[in-house]
Amino acid sequence: MKPTSTYEDILNTGYRLFAEHGFEKTSMTMIAKEVKISKPALYYHFVSKEAMIDVLFDEICKSIGFTSFFHIPNYTATNFKERLISDGLNIIAQQKEDENYSRIMHQYQALGFRNMKYSQKLIEVLDGFTSGFAGLLQHGAAIGVIHDTDVLVKAQLLNMIISSIDNFISYGIDCNYEDIWTKAVHTIVMRVEAT
Amino acid sequence: MKPTSTYEDILNTGYRLFAEHGFEKTSMTMIAKEVKISKPALYYHFVSKEAMIDVLFDEICKSIGFTSFFHIPNYTATNFKERLISDGLNIIAQQKEDENYSRIMHQYQALGFRNMKYSQKLIEVLDGFTSGFAGLLQHGAAIGVIHDTDVLVKAQLLNMIISSIDNFISYGIDCNYEDIWTKAVHTIVMRVEAT
DNA sequence: GTCTATAAAAAGATAGAC
DNA sequence: GTCTATCTTTTTATAGAC
Protein backbone atom coordinates (compact mmCIF):
# COMPACT_ATOMS: atom_id res chain seq x y z
CA MET A 1 0.00 0.00 0.00
CA LYS A 2 2.91 2.36 0.70
CA PRO A 3 5.97 1.03 -1.14
CA THR A 4 8.23 4.06 -1.20
CA SER A 5 9.03 6.87 1.15
CA THR A 6 8.36 9.36 -1.63
CA TYR A 7 4.84 7.98 -1.90
CA GLU A 8 4.17 8.70 1.76
CA ASP A 9 5.81 12.07 1.45
CA ILE A 10 3.47 12.97 -1.39
CA LEU A 11 0.41 11.84 0.55
CA ASN A 12 1.34 13.84 3.63
CA THR A 13 2.15 16.92 1.58
CA GLY A 14 -1.07 16.55 -0.39
CA TYR A 15 -3.05 16.26 2.81
CA ARG A 16 -1.58 19.48 4.12
CA LEU A 17 -1.78 21.50 0.90
CA PHE A 18 -5.30 20.31 0.04
CA ALA A 19 -6.41 21.26 3.55
CA GLU A 20 -4.76 24.67 3.38
CA HIS A 21 -5.72 25.72 -0.14
CA GLY A 22 -8.48 23.35 -1.20
CA PHE A 23 -8.41 20.73 -3.92
CA GLU A 24 -8.90 23.11 -6.83
CA LYS A 25 -6.43 25.74 -5.72
CA THR A 26 -3.77 23.11 -5.05
CA SER A 27 -2.08 22.20 -8.32
CA MET A 28 0.08 19.18 -9.02
CA THR A 29 2.89 21.68 -9.63
CA MET A 30 2.57 22.97 -6.08
CA ILE A 31 2.67 19.48 -4.61
CA ALA A 32 5.66 18.46 -6.73
CA LYS A 33 7.51 21.61 -5.71
CA GLU A 34 6.75 21.08 -2.02
CA VAL A 35 7.89 17.45 -2.17
CA LYS A 36 10.92 18.61 -4.17
CA ILE A 37 10.36 16.28 -7.10
CA SER A 38 9.31 16.99 -10.66
CA LYS A 39 5.75 16.80 -11.90
CA PRO A 40 6.28 13.67 -14.00
CA ALA A 41 7.76 11.99 -10.92
CA LEU A 42 4.55 12.87 -9.14
CA TYR A 43 2.51 11.33 -11.95
CA TYR A 44 4.60 8.20 -11.66
CA HIS A 45 3.18 7.65 -8.16
CA PHE A 46 -0.36 8.87 -8.81
CA VAL A 47 -2.01 8.43 -12.18
CA SER A 48 -4.02 11.62 -11.75
CA LYS A 49 -4.88 14.32 -9.28
CA GLU A 50 -8.24 12.70 -8.64
CA ALA A 51 -6.59 9.36 -7.88
CA MET A 52 -4.46 11.07 -5.27
CA ILE A 53 -7.49 12.74 -3.72
CA ASP A 54 -9.23 9.36 -3.61
CA VAL A 55 -6.33 7.51 -1.98
CA LEU A 56 -6.12 10.26 0.62
CA PHE A 57 -9.84 9.90 1.28
CA ASP A 58 -9.56 6.16 1.81
CA GLU A 59 -6.67 6.60 4.24
CA ILE A 60 -8.60 9.18 6.25
CA CYS A 61 -11.80 7.14 6.35
CA LYS A 62 -9.95 4.21 7.88
CA SER A 63 -9.35 6.07 11.11
CA ILE A 64 -12.53 7.99 11.84
CA GLY A 65 -15.15 5.36 12.62
CA PHE A 66 -17.17 5.23 15.82
CA THR A 67 -15.21 2.21 17.02
CA SER A 68 -11.98 4.21 16.82
CA PHE A 69 -13.21 6.25 19.76
CA PHE A 70 -15.83 4.24 21.65
CA HIS A 71 -15.30 0.65 22.84
CA ILE A 72 -18.58 -0.63 24.22
CA PRO A 73 -17.05 -3.55 26.19
CA ASN A 74 -15.16 -0.98 28.26
CA TYR A 75 -18.40 0.54 29.52
CA THR A 76 -19.46 -0.73 32.94
CA ALA A 77 -22.20 0.24 35.34
CA THR A 78 -19.77 2.24 37.47
CA ASN A 79 -17.90 4.07 34.71
CA PHE A 80 -20.61 4.48 32.06
CA LYS A 81 -21.23 8.21 32.31
CA GLU A 82 -17.60 9.18 32.89
CA ARG A 83 -16.46 6.95 30.05
CA LEU A 84 -18.99 8.39 27.60
CA ILE A 85 -17.89 11.88 28.53
CA SER A 86 -14.16 11.16 28.33
CA ASP A 87 -14.36 9.27 25.02
CA GLY A 88 -16.25 12.23 23.56
CA LEU A 89 -13.68 14.64 24.96
CA ASN A 90 -11.09 12.52 23.24
CA ILE A 91 -12.68 13.21 19.85
CA ILE A 92 -12.83 16.91 20.64
CA ALA A 93 -9.16 16.94 21.63
CA GLN A 94 -8.22 15.18 18.41
CA GLN A 95 -10.17 17.65 16.27
CA LYS A 96 -8.52 20.56 18.02
CA GLU A 97 -5.10 19.04 17.51
CA ASP A 98 -5.25 18.66 13.72
CA GLU A 99 -7.17 21.51 12.20
CA ASN A 100 -6.27 20.32 8.73
CA TYR A 101 -8.53 17.34 9.31
CA SER A 102 -11.74 19.39 9.46
CA ARG A 103 -10.63 21.51 6.55
CA ILE A 104 -10.01 18.61 4.24
CA MET A 105 -13.16 16.79 5.32
CA HIS A 106 -15.19 19.84 4.34
CA GLN A 107 -13.62 19.56 0.90
CA TYR A 108 -14.73 15.95 0.65
CA GLN A 109 -18.18 16.89 1.83
CA ALA A 110 -18.38 19.49 -0.93
CA LEU A 111 -17.22 16.90 -3.45
CA GLY A 112 -19.89 14.56 -2.13
CA PHE A 113 -22.59 16.88 -3.39
CA ARG A 114 -21.48 16.10 -6.94
CA ASN A 115 -20.01 12.62 -6.66
CA MET A 116 -21.65 9.85 -4.68
CA LYS A 117 -18.40 7.95 -4.13
CA TYR A 118 -17.46 10.54 -1.54
CA SER A 119 -20.85 11.14 0.03
CA GLN A 120 -21.53 7.43 0.44
CA LYS A 121 -18.50 6.89 2.66
CA LEU A 122 -19.16 10.05 4.61
CA ILE A 123 -22.74 8.99 5.23
CA GLU A 124 -21.49 5.58 6.33
CA VAL A 125 -19.28 7.23 8.93
CA LEU A 126 -22.10 9.44 10.20
CA ASP A 127 -24.58 6.56 10.29
CA GLY A 128 -21.93 4.50 12.05
CA PHE A 129 -21.83 7.04 14.84
CA THR A 130 -25.59 7.07 15.20
CA SER A 131 -25.86 3.28 15.35
CA GLY A 132 -22.74 3.16 17.51
CA PHE A 133 -24.26 5.51 20.06
CA ALA A 134 -27.53 3.55 19.86
CA GLY A 135 -25.69 0.32 20.66
CA LEU A 136 -23.87 2.02 23.49
CA LEU A 137 -27.07 3.36 25.00
CA GLN A 138 -28.71 -0.02 24.60
CA HIS A 139 -25.80 -1.50 26.49
CA GLY A 140 -26.23 1.14 29.18
CA ALA A 141 -29.89 0.24 29.48
CA ALA A 142 -29.03 -3.46 29.66
CA ILE A 143 -26.68 -2.91 32.58
CA GLY A 144 -29.29 -0.67 34.19
CA VAL A 145 -27.57 2.69 34.28
CA ILE A 146 -29.89 4.56 31.91
CA HIS A 147 -33.47 4.43 30.69
CA ASP A 148 -34.12 2.51 27.49
CA THR A 149 -36.60 5.07 26.12
CA ASP A 150 -36.01 6.89 22.82
CA VAL A 151 -32.63 5.25 22.36
CA LEU A 152 -32.39 6.03 18.64
CA VAL A 153 -33.29 9.68 19.00
CA LYS A 154 -30.87 10.09 21.89
CA ALA A 155 -28.17 8.46 19.77
CA GLN A 156 -28.90 10.87 16.91
CA LEU A 157 -28.77 13.83 19.27
CA LEU A 158 -25.38 12.74 20.63
CA ASN A 159 -24.09 12.27 17.09
CA MET A 160 -25.33 15.71 16.10
CA ILE A 161 -23.72 17.36 19.11
CA ILE A 162 -20.36 15.72 18.41
CA SER A 163 -20.60 16.60 14.71
CA SER A 164 -21.47 20.18 15.48
CA ILE A 165 -18.68 20.56 18.00
CA ASP A 166 -16.28 19.39 15.31
CA ASN A 167 -17.82 21.87 12.92
CA PHE A 168 -17.70 24.76 15.37
CA ILE A 169 -14.06 23.99 16.17
CA SER A 170 -13.23 24.08 12.47
CA TYR A 171 -14.86 27.51 12.23
CA GLY A 172 -12.56 28.69 14.98
CA ILE A 173 -15.46 29.46 17.29
CA ASP A 174 -14.22 29.59 20.85
CA CYS A 175 -16.57 27.79 23.24
CA ASN A 176 -16.06 25.55 26.22
CA TYR A 177 -16.66 22.41 24.17
CA GLU A 178 -15.71 20.10 27.02
CA ASP A 179 -18.42 21.69 29.14
CA ILE A 180 -20.95 21.46 26.31
CA TRP A 181 -20.30 17.77 25.71
CA THR A 182 -20.42 16.99 29.41
CA LYS A 183 -23.73 18.82 29.80
CA ALA A 184 -25.04 17.16 26.63
CA VAL A 185 -24.35 13.71 28.04
CA HIS A 186 -25.95 14.65 31.33
CA THR A 187 -28.97 16.20 29.66
CA ILE A 188 -29.63 13.72 26.88
CA VAL A 189 -28.56 10.45 28.49
CA MET A 190 -28.61 10.99 32.22
CA ARG A 191 -31.65 13.15 32.70
CA VAL A 192 -32.87 11.07 35.63
CA GLU A 193 -29.73 11.72 37.65
CA ALA A 194 -28.97 14.83 39.63
CA THR A 195 -27.82 17.92 37.77
CA MET B 1 -29.01 47.12 -5.86
CA LYS B 2 -30.59 45.25 -8.76
CA PRO B 3 -30.95 47.62 -11.70
CA THR B 4 -31.43 45.26 -14.60
CA SER B 5 -33.24 42.02 -15.16
CA THR B 6 -30.08 40.55 -16.63
CA TYR B 7 -28.29 41.27 -13.37
CA GLU B 8 -30.83 39.27 -11.39
CA ASP B 9 -30.76 36.56 -13.99
CA ILE B 10 -26.99 36.25 -13.60
CA LEU B 11 -27.24 36.10 -9.81
CA ASN B 12 -29.89 33.39 -9.87
CA THR B 13 -28.01 31.37 -12.44
CA GLY B 14 -24.76 31.80 -10.53
CA TYR B 15 -26.44 30.63 -7.33
CA ARG B 16 -27.66 27.50 -9.02
CA LEU B 17 -24.49 26.65 -10.94
CA PHE B 18 -22.19 27.40 -8.02
CA ALA B 19 -24.32 25.15 -5.83
CA GLU B 20 -24.38 22.37 -8.39
CA HIS B 21 -20.75 22.39 -9.51
CA GLY B 22 -18.88 24.43 -6.92
CA PHE B 23 -17.17 27.77 -7.35
CA GLU B 24 -14.02 26.45 -9.00
CA LYS B 25 -15.73 24.11 -11.41
CA THR B 26 -18.21 26.78 -12.49
CA SER B 27 -16.56 29.04 -15.06
CA MET B 28 -17.68 32.45 -16.18
CA THR B 29 -18.14 30.87 -19.60
CA MET B 30 -20.66 28.42 -18.17
CA ILE B 31 -22.61 31.18 -16.46
CA ALA B 32 -22.61 33.35 -19.57
CA LYS B 33 -23.80 30.45 -21.68
CA GLU B 34 -26.57 29.57 -19.24
CA VAL B 35 -27.77 33.18 -19.08
CA LYS B 36 -27.47 33.31 -22.87
CA ILE B 37 -25.21 36.33 -22.96
CA SER B 38 -21.55 36.68 -23.89
CA LYS B 39 -18.70 36.63 -21.41
CA PRO B 40 -17.88 40.35 -21.79
CA ALA B 41 -21.53 41.11 -21.10
CA LEU B 42 -21.16 39.13 -17.90
CA TYR B 43 -18.07 41.13 -16.98
CA TYR B 44 -20.02 44.32 -17.58
CA HIS B 45 -22.29 43.40 -14.64
CA PHE B 46 -19.66 41.85 -12.38
CA VAL B 47 -16.12 43.10 -12.38
CA SER B 48 -14.77 39.64 -11.55
CA LYS B 49 -15.84 36.14 -10.61
CA GLU B 50 -14.93 36.82 -7.00
CA ALA B 51 -17.08 39.94 -6.94
CA MET B 52 -20.01 37.87 -8.12
CA ILE B 53 -19.39 35.26 -5.42
CA ASP B 54 -19.23 38.03 -2.82
CA VAL B 55 -22.45 39.72 -3.91
CA LEU B 56 -24.17 36.35 -3.80
CA PHE B 57 -22.85 35.77 -0.29
CA ASP B 58 -24.16 39.12 0.93
CA GLU B 59 -27.60 38.42 -0.52
CA ILE B 60 -27.77 35.03 1.16
CA CYS B 61 -26.54 36.30 4.52
CA LYS B 62 -29.34 38.84 4.63
CA SER B 63 -31.97 36.16 5.03
CA ILE B 64 -30.51 33.55 7.36
CA GLY B 65 -30.25 35.24 10.75
CA PHE B 66 -31.84 33.93 13.94
CA THR B 67 -34.45 36.69 13.85
CA SER B 68 -35.60 35.50 10.43
CA PHE B 69 -37.01 32.41 12.12
CA PHE B 70 -37.55 33.18 15.82
CA HIS B 71 -39.48 36.20 17.09
CA ILE B 72 -39.13 36.36 20.85
CA PRO B 73 -42.11 38.69 21.44
CA ASN B 74 -44.35 35.99 19.99
CA TYR B 75 -43.37 33.56 22.74
CA THR B 76 -45.87 33.43 25.61
CA ALA B 77 -46.22 31.23 28.67
CA THR B 78 -48.88 29.15 26.99
CA ASN B 79 -47.27 28.69 23.58
CA PHE B 80 -43.55 28.67 24.48
CA LYS B 81 -42.74 25.03 23.86
CA GLU B 82 -44.96 24.59 20.82
CA ARG B 83 -43.64 27.81 19.29
CA LEU B 84 -40.01 26.82 19.81
CA ILE B 85 -40.71 23.49 18.17
CA SER B 86 -42.64 24.90 15.23
CA ASP B 87 -40.17 27.70 14.51
CA GLY B 88 -37.42 25.08 14.42
CA LEU B 89 -39.46 22.86 12.15
CA ASN B 90 -39.83 25.88 9.91
CA ILE B 91 -36.05 26.07 9.45
CA ILE B 92 -35.93 22.35 8.72
CA ALA B 93 -38.68 22.67 6.13
CA GLN B 94 -36.86 25.54 4.45
CA GLN B 95 -33.58 23.60 4.26
CA LYS B 96 -35.36 20.63 2.77
CA GLU B 97 -37.03 22.85 0.19
CA ASP B 98 -33.89 24.42 -1.31
CA GLU B 99 -31.07 21.92 -1.36
CA ASN B 100 -28.90 24.34 -3.30
CA TYR B 101 -28.76 26.48 -0.19
CA SER B 102 -26.82 23.93 1.87
CA ARG B 103 -24.57 23.15 -1.05
CA ILE B 104 -23.53 26.72 -1.65
CA MET B 105 -23.12 27.45 2.04
CA HIS B 106 -20.64 24.59 2.29
CA GLN B 107 -18.67 26.26 -0.47
CA TYR B 108 -18.57 29.50 1.51
CA GLN B 109 -17.57 27.60 4.61
CA ALA B 110 -14.67 26.06 2.67
CA LEU B 111 -13.67 29.51 1.41
CA GLY B 112 -13.82 30.76 4.98
CA PHE B 113 -10.91 28.52 5.91
CA ARG B 114 -8.69 30.62 3.64
CA ASN B 115 -10.37 34.00 3.69
CA MET B 116 -11.69 35.60 6.83
CA LYS B 117 -14.20 37.78 5.02
CA TYR B 118 -16.36 34.70 4.56
CA SER B 119 -15.76 33.00 7.89
CA GLN B 120 -16.43 36.18 9.84
CA LYS B 121 -19.96 36.51 8.51
CA LEU B 122 -20.64 32.81 8.91
CA ILE B 123 -19.46 32.92 12.51
CA GLU B 124 -21.66 35.95 13.08
CA VAL B 125 -24.67 33.97 11.89
CA LEU B 126 -23.80 30.99 14.10
CA ASP B 127 -23.11 33.17 17.12
CA GLY B 128 -26.36 34.98 16.38
CA PHE B 129 -28.22 31.71 16.75
CA THR B 130 -26.52 30.89 20.04
CA SER B 131 -27.21 34.29 21.56
CA GLY B 132 -30.67 34.27 20.02
CA PHE B 133 -31.54 30.97 21.66
CA ALA B 134 -30.00 32.25 24.91
CA GLY B 135 -32.22 35.33 24.79
CA LEU B 136 -35.21 33.16 24.03
CA LEU B 137 -34.50 30.83 26.94
CA GLN B 138 -33.93 33.82 29.22
CA HIS B 139 -37.31 35.09 28.14
CA GLY B 140 -38.79 31.68 28.88
CA ALA B 141 -37.27 31.75 32.34
CA ALA B 142 -38.57 35.28 32.91
CA ILE B 143 -42.13 34.25 32.13
CA GLY B 144 -41.68 31.17 34.29
CA VAL B 145 -42.03 28.33 31.82
CA ILE B 146 -38.48 26.94 32.05
CA HIS B 147 -35.59 26.82 34.50
CA ASP B 148 -32.95 29.53 34.20
CA THR B 149 -30.04 27.14 34.78
CA ASP B 150 -27.28 26.64 32.17
CA VAL B 151 -29.03 28.92 29.71
CA LEU B 152 -25.94 29.48 27.56
CA VAL B 153 -25.07 25.79 27.28
CA LYS B 154 -28.68 24.91 26.46
CA ALA B 155 -28.65 27.62 23.77
CA GLN B 156 -25.45 26.19 22.31
CA LEU B 157 -26.93 22.69 22.31
CA LEU B 158 -30.06 23.90 20.48
CA ASN B 159 -27.88 25.73 17.96
CA MET B 160 -25.79 22.62 17.41
CA ILE B 161 -28.82 20.41 16.90
CA ILE B 162 -30.33 22.79 14.34
CA SER B 163 -26.98 23.15 12.56
CA SER B 164 -26.49 19.41 12.46
CA ILE B 165 -29.98 18.76 11.18
CA ASP B 166 -29.25 21.16 8.34
CA ASN B 167 -25.98 19.38 7.73
CA PHE B 168 -27.54 15.91 7.78
CA ILE B 169 -30.25 17.04 5.39
CA SER B 170 -27.62 18.34 2.99
CA TYR B 171 -25.93 14.92 3.09
CA GLY B 172 -29.20 13.38 2.06
CA ILE B 173 -29.44 11.37 5.26
CA ASP B 174 -33.01 10.33 5.83
CA CYS B 175 -34.10 10.75 9.44
CA ASN B 176 -37.23 11.94 11.13
CA TYR B 177 -35.81 15.38 11.71
CA GLU B 178 -39.09 16.77 12.99
CA ASP B 179 -39.09 14.10 15.69
CA ILE B 180 -35.46 14.78 16.57
CA TRP B 181 -35.99 18.51 16.95
CA THR B 182 -39.14 17.99 19.00
CA LYS B 183 -37.36 15.57 21.33
CA ALA B 184 -34.36 17.89 21.50
CA VAL B 185 -36.53 20.75 22.69
CA HIS B 186 -38.23 18.50 25.23
CA THR B 187 -34.96 17.06 26.47
CA ILE B 188 -32.79 20.16 26.53
CA VAL B 189 -35.28 22.85 27.43
CA MET B 190 -38.24 21.15 29.00
CA ARG B 191 -36.67 18.40 31.06
CA VAL B 192 -38.80 19.25 34.12
CA GLU B 193 -42.02 18.64 32.24
CA ALA B 194 -43.55 15.29 31.49
CA THR B 195 -42.07 13.23 28.66
C1' DG C 1 12.16 6.62 -10.27
C1' DT C 2 13.32 10.87 -11.74
C1' DC C 3 14.28 14.37 -15.00
C1' DT C 4 13.66 18.47 -19.03
C1' DA C 5 10.66 20.01 -22.24
C1' DT C 6 6.28 20.43 -24.05
C1' DA C 7 1.79 19.63 -25.38
C1' DA C 8 -3.33 20.57 -25.06
C1' DA C 9 -7.03 22.48 -22.90
C1' DA C 10 -9.37 25.79 -20.17
C1' DA C 11 -9.56 29.50 -17.19
C1' DG C 12 -10.17 34.71 -16.02
C1' DA C 13 -10.20 38.80 -18.13
C1' DT C 14 -9.98 42.64 -21.87
C1' DA C 15 -9.88 45.48 -26.54
C1' DG C 16 -12.65 47.61 -29.29
C1' DA C 17 -16.73 47.66 -32.45
C1' DC C 18 -21.77 48.35 -32.40
C1' DG D 1 -25.36 46.57 -22.74
C1' DT D 2 -23.87 43.40 -25.69
C1' DC D 3 -20.99 41.44 -29.09
C1' DT D 4 -16.58 38.88 -31.70
C1' DA D 5 -12.02 38.04 -31.21
C1' DT D 6 -8.08 37.66 -28.50
C1' DC D 7 -4.64 37.82 -24.63
C1' DT D 8 -2.44 35.81 -20.75
C1' DT D 9 -1.89 32.53 -17.41
C1' DT D 10 -2.39 28.27 -15.47
C1' DT D 11 -3.83 23.84 -15.41
C1' DT D 12 -3.54 18.59 -16.03
C1' DA D 13 -0.95 15.51 -18.24
C1' DT D 14 2.69 13.24 -21.34
C1' DA D 15 6.91 12.15 -24.49
C1' DG D 16 11.16 10.59 -24.18
C1' DA D 17 15.97 10.75 -22.15
C1' DC D 18 18.72 9.04 -18.11
mmCIF file of C-alpha atoms in Angstrom, chain A residues 82-191:
data_model
loop_
_atom_site.group_PDB
_atom_site.id
_atom_site.type_symbol
_atom_site.label_atom_id
_atom_site.label_comp_id
_atom_site.label_asym_id
_atom_site.label_seq_id
_atom_site.Cartn_x
_atom_site.Cartn_y
_atom_site.Cartn_z
ATOM 1 C CA GLU A 82 -17.599 9.185 32.891
ATOM 2 C CA ARG A 83 -16.464 6.952 30.050
ATOM 3 C CA LEU A 84 -18.988 8.390 27.601
ATOM 4 C CA ILE A 85 -17.885 11.875 28.528
ATOM 5 C CA SER A 86 -14.161 11.165 28.328
ATOM 6 C CA ASP A 87 -14.358 9.267 25.024
ATOM 7 C CA GLY A 88 -16.246 12.226 23.565
ATOM 8 C CA LEU A 89 -13.683 14.636 24.962
ATOM 9 C CA ASN A 90 -11.085 12.522 23.241
ATOM 10 C CA ILE A 91 -12.677 13.206 19.851
ATOM 11 C CA ILE A 92 -12.829 16.909 20.638
ATOM 12 C CA ALA A 93 -9.164 16.943 21.626
ATOM 13 C CA GLN A 94 -8.219 15.184 18.407
ATOM 14 C CA GLN A 95 -10.171 17.650 16.273
ATOM 15 C CA LYS A 96 -8.519 20.564 18.025
ATOM 16 C CA GLU A 97 -5.097 19.041 17.509
ATOM 17 C CA ASP A 98 -5.247 18.658 13.719
ATOM 18 C CA GLU A 99 -7.172 21.514 12.203
ATOM 19 C CA ASN A 100 -6.269 20.317 8.732
ATOM 20 C CA TYR A 101 -8.529 17.342 9.314
ATOM 21 C CA SER A 102 -11.737 19.391 9.464
ATOM 22 C CA ARG A 103 -10.627 21.506 6.548
ATOM 23 C CA ILE A 104 -10.012 18.605 4.237
ATOM 24 C CA MET A 105 -13.164 16.792 5.320
ATOM 25 C CA HIS A 106 -15.191 19.843 4.338
ATOM 26 C CA GLN A 107 -13.623 19.561 0.895
ATOM 27 C CA TYR A 108 -14.732 15.948 0.645
ATOM 28 C CA GLN A 109 -18.185 16.886 1.833
ATOM 29 C CA ALA A 110 -18.378 19.494 -0.926
ATOM 30 C CA LEU A 111 -17.218 16.896 -3.452
ATOM 31 C CA GLY A 112 -19.887 14.561 -2.126
ATOM 32 C CA PHE A 113 -22.591 16.877 -3.395
ATOM 33 C CA ARG A 114 -21.477 16.104 -6.940
ATOM 34 C CA ASN A 115 -20.011 12.618 -6.656
ATOM 35 C CA MET A 116 -21.653 9.849 -4.678
ATOM 36 C CA LYS A 117 -18.404 7.953 -4.131
ATOM 37 C CA TYR A 118 -17.461 10.540 -1.545
ATOM 38 C CA SER A 119 -20.853 11.144 0.031
ATOM 39 C CA GLN A 120 -21.529 7.429 0.444
ATOM 40 C CA LYS A 121 -18.498 6.893 2.655
ATOM 41 C CA LEU A 122 -19.157 10.050 4.610
ATOM 42 C CA ILE A 123 -22.739 8.991 5.233
ATOM 43 C CA GLU A 124 -21.487 5.581 6.333
ATOM 44 C CA VAL A 125 -19.280 7.234 8.926
ATOM 45 C CA LEU A 126 -22.102 9.437 10.199
ATOM 46 C CA ASP A 127 -24.579 6.555 10.288
ATOM 47 C CA GLY A 128 -21.928 4.498 12.055
ATOM 48 C CA PHE A 129 -21.828 7.044 14.839
ATOM 49 C CA THR A 130 -25.594 7.067 15.205
ATOM 50 C CA SER A 131 -25.858 3.284 15.352
ATOM 51 C CA GLY A 132 -22.742 3.155 17.512
ATOM 52 C CA PHE A 133 -24.260 5.512 20.059
ATOM 53 C CA ALA A 134 -27.526 3.553 19.856
ATOM 54 C CA GLY A 135 -25.692 0.322 20.661
ATOM 55 C CA LEU A 136 -23.866 2.024 23.485
ATOM 56 C CA LEU A 137 -27.074 3.359 24.999
ATOM 57 C CA GLN A 138 -28.707 -0.021 24.597
ATOM 58 C CA HIS A 139 -25.802 -1.501 26.490
ATOM 59 C CA GLY A 140 -26.228 1.145 29.176
ATOM 60 C CA ALA A 141 -29.893 0.237 29.479
ATOM 61 C CA ALA A 142 -29.033 -3.456 29.660
ATOM 62 C CA ILE A 143 -26.684 -2.910 32.584
ATOM 63 C CA GLY A 144 -29.286 -0.671 34.189
ATOM 64 C CA VAL A 145 -27.569 2.690 34.278
ATOM 65 C CA ILE A 146 -29.890 4.558 31.914
ATOM 66 C CA HIS A 147 -33.468 4.431 30.687
ATOM 67 C CA ASP A 148 -34.125 2.511 27.487
ATOM 68 C CA THR A 149 -36.598 5.068 26.120
ATOM 69 C CA ASP A 150 -36.009 6.887 22.820
ATOM 70 C CA VAL A 151 -32.627 5.252 22.363
ATOM 71 C CA LEU A 152 -32.390 6.032 18.641
ATOM 72 C CA VAL A 153 -33.295 9.683 18.998
ATOM 73 C CA LYS A 154 -30.875 10.089 21.889
ATOM 74 C CA ALA A 155 -28.171 8.463 19.768
ATOM 75 C CA GLN A 156 -28.905 10.867 16.913
ATOM 76 C CA LEU A 157 -28.768 13.830 19.273
ATOM 77 C CA LEU A 158 -25.380 12.741 20.625
ATOM 78 C CA ASN A 159 -24.092 12.272 17.087
ATOM 79 C CA MET A 160 -25.335 15.712 16.103
ATOM 80 C CA ILE A 161 -23.717 17.361 19.107
ATOM 81 C CA ILE A 162 -20.361 15.718 18.413
ATOM 82 C CA SER A 163 -20.597 16.601 14.712
ATOM 83 C CA SER A 164 -21.471 20.184 15.484
ATOM 84 C CA ILE A 165 -18.684 20.556 18.004
ATOM 85 C CA ASP A 166 -16.276 19.386 15.307
ATOM 86 C CA ASN A 167 -17.825 21.867 12.922
ATOM 87 C CA PHE A 168 -17.699 24.763 15.367
ATOM 88 C CA ILE A 169 -14.062 23.995 16.170
ATOM 89 C CA SER A 170 -13.232 24.078 12.469
ATOM 90 C CA TYR A 171 -14.856 27.515 12.232
ATOM 91 C CA GLY A 172 -12.556 28.690 14.975
ATOM 92 C CA ILE A 173 -15.459 29.459 17.288
ATOM 93 C CA ASP A 174 -14.222 29.588 20.847
ATOM 94 C CA CYS A 175 -16.565 27.788 23.240
ATOM 95 C CA ASN A 176 -16.061 25.549 26.221
ATOM 96 C CA TYR A 177 -16.661 22.413 24.173
ATOM 97 C CA GLU A 178 -15.713 20.101 27.023
ATOM 98 C CA ASP A 179 -18.419 21.689 29.141
ATOM 99 C CA ILE A 180 -20.948 21.462 26.306
ATOM 100 C CA TRP A 181 -20.299 17.773 25.705
ATOM 101 C CA THR A 182 -20.424 16.993 29.409
ATOM 102 C CA LYS A 183 -23.734 18.816 29.797
ATOM 103 C CA ALA A 184 -25.044 17.161 26.626
ATOM 104 C CA VAL A 185 -24.351 13.706 28.041
ATOM 105 C CA HIS A 186 -25.954 14.652 31.332
ATOM 106 C CA THR A 187 -28.971 16.202 29.664
ATOM 107 C CA ILE A 188 -29.630 13.719 26.881
ATOM 108 C CA VAL A 189 -28.559 10.453 28.487
ATOM 109 C CA MET A 190 -28.605 10.989 32.223
ATOM 110 C CA ARG A 191 -31.652 13.148 32.703
#
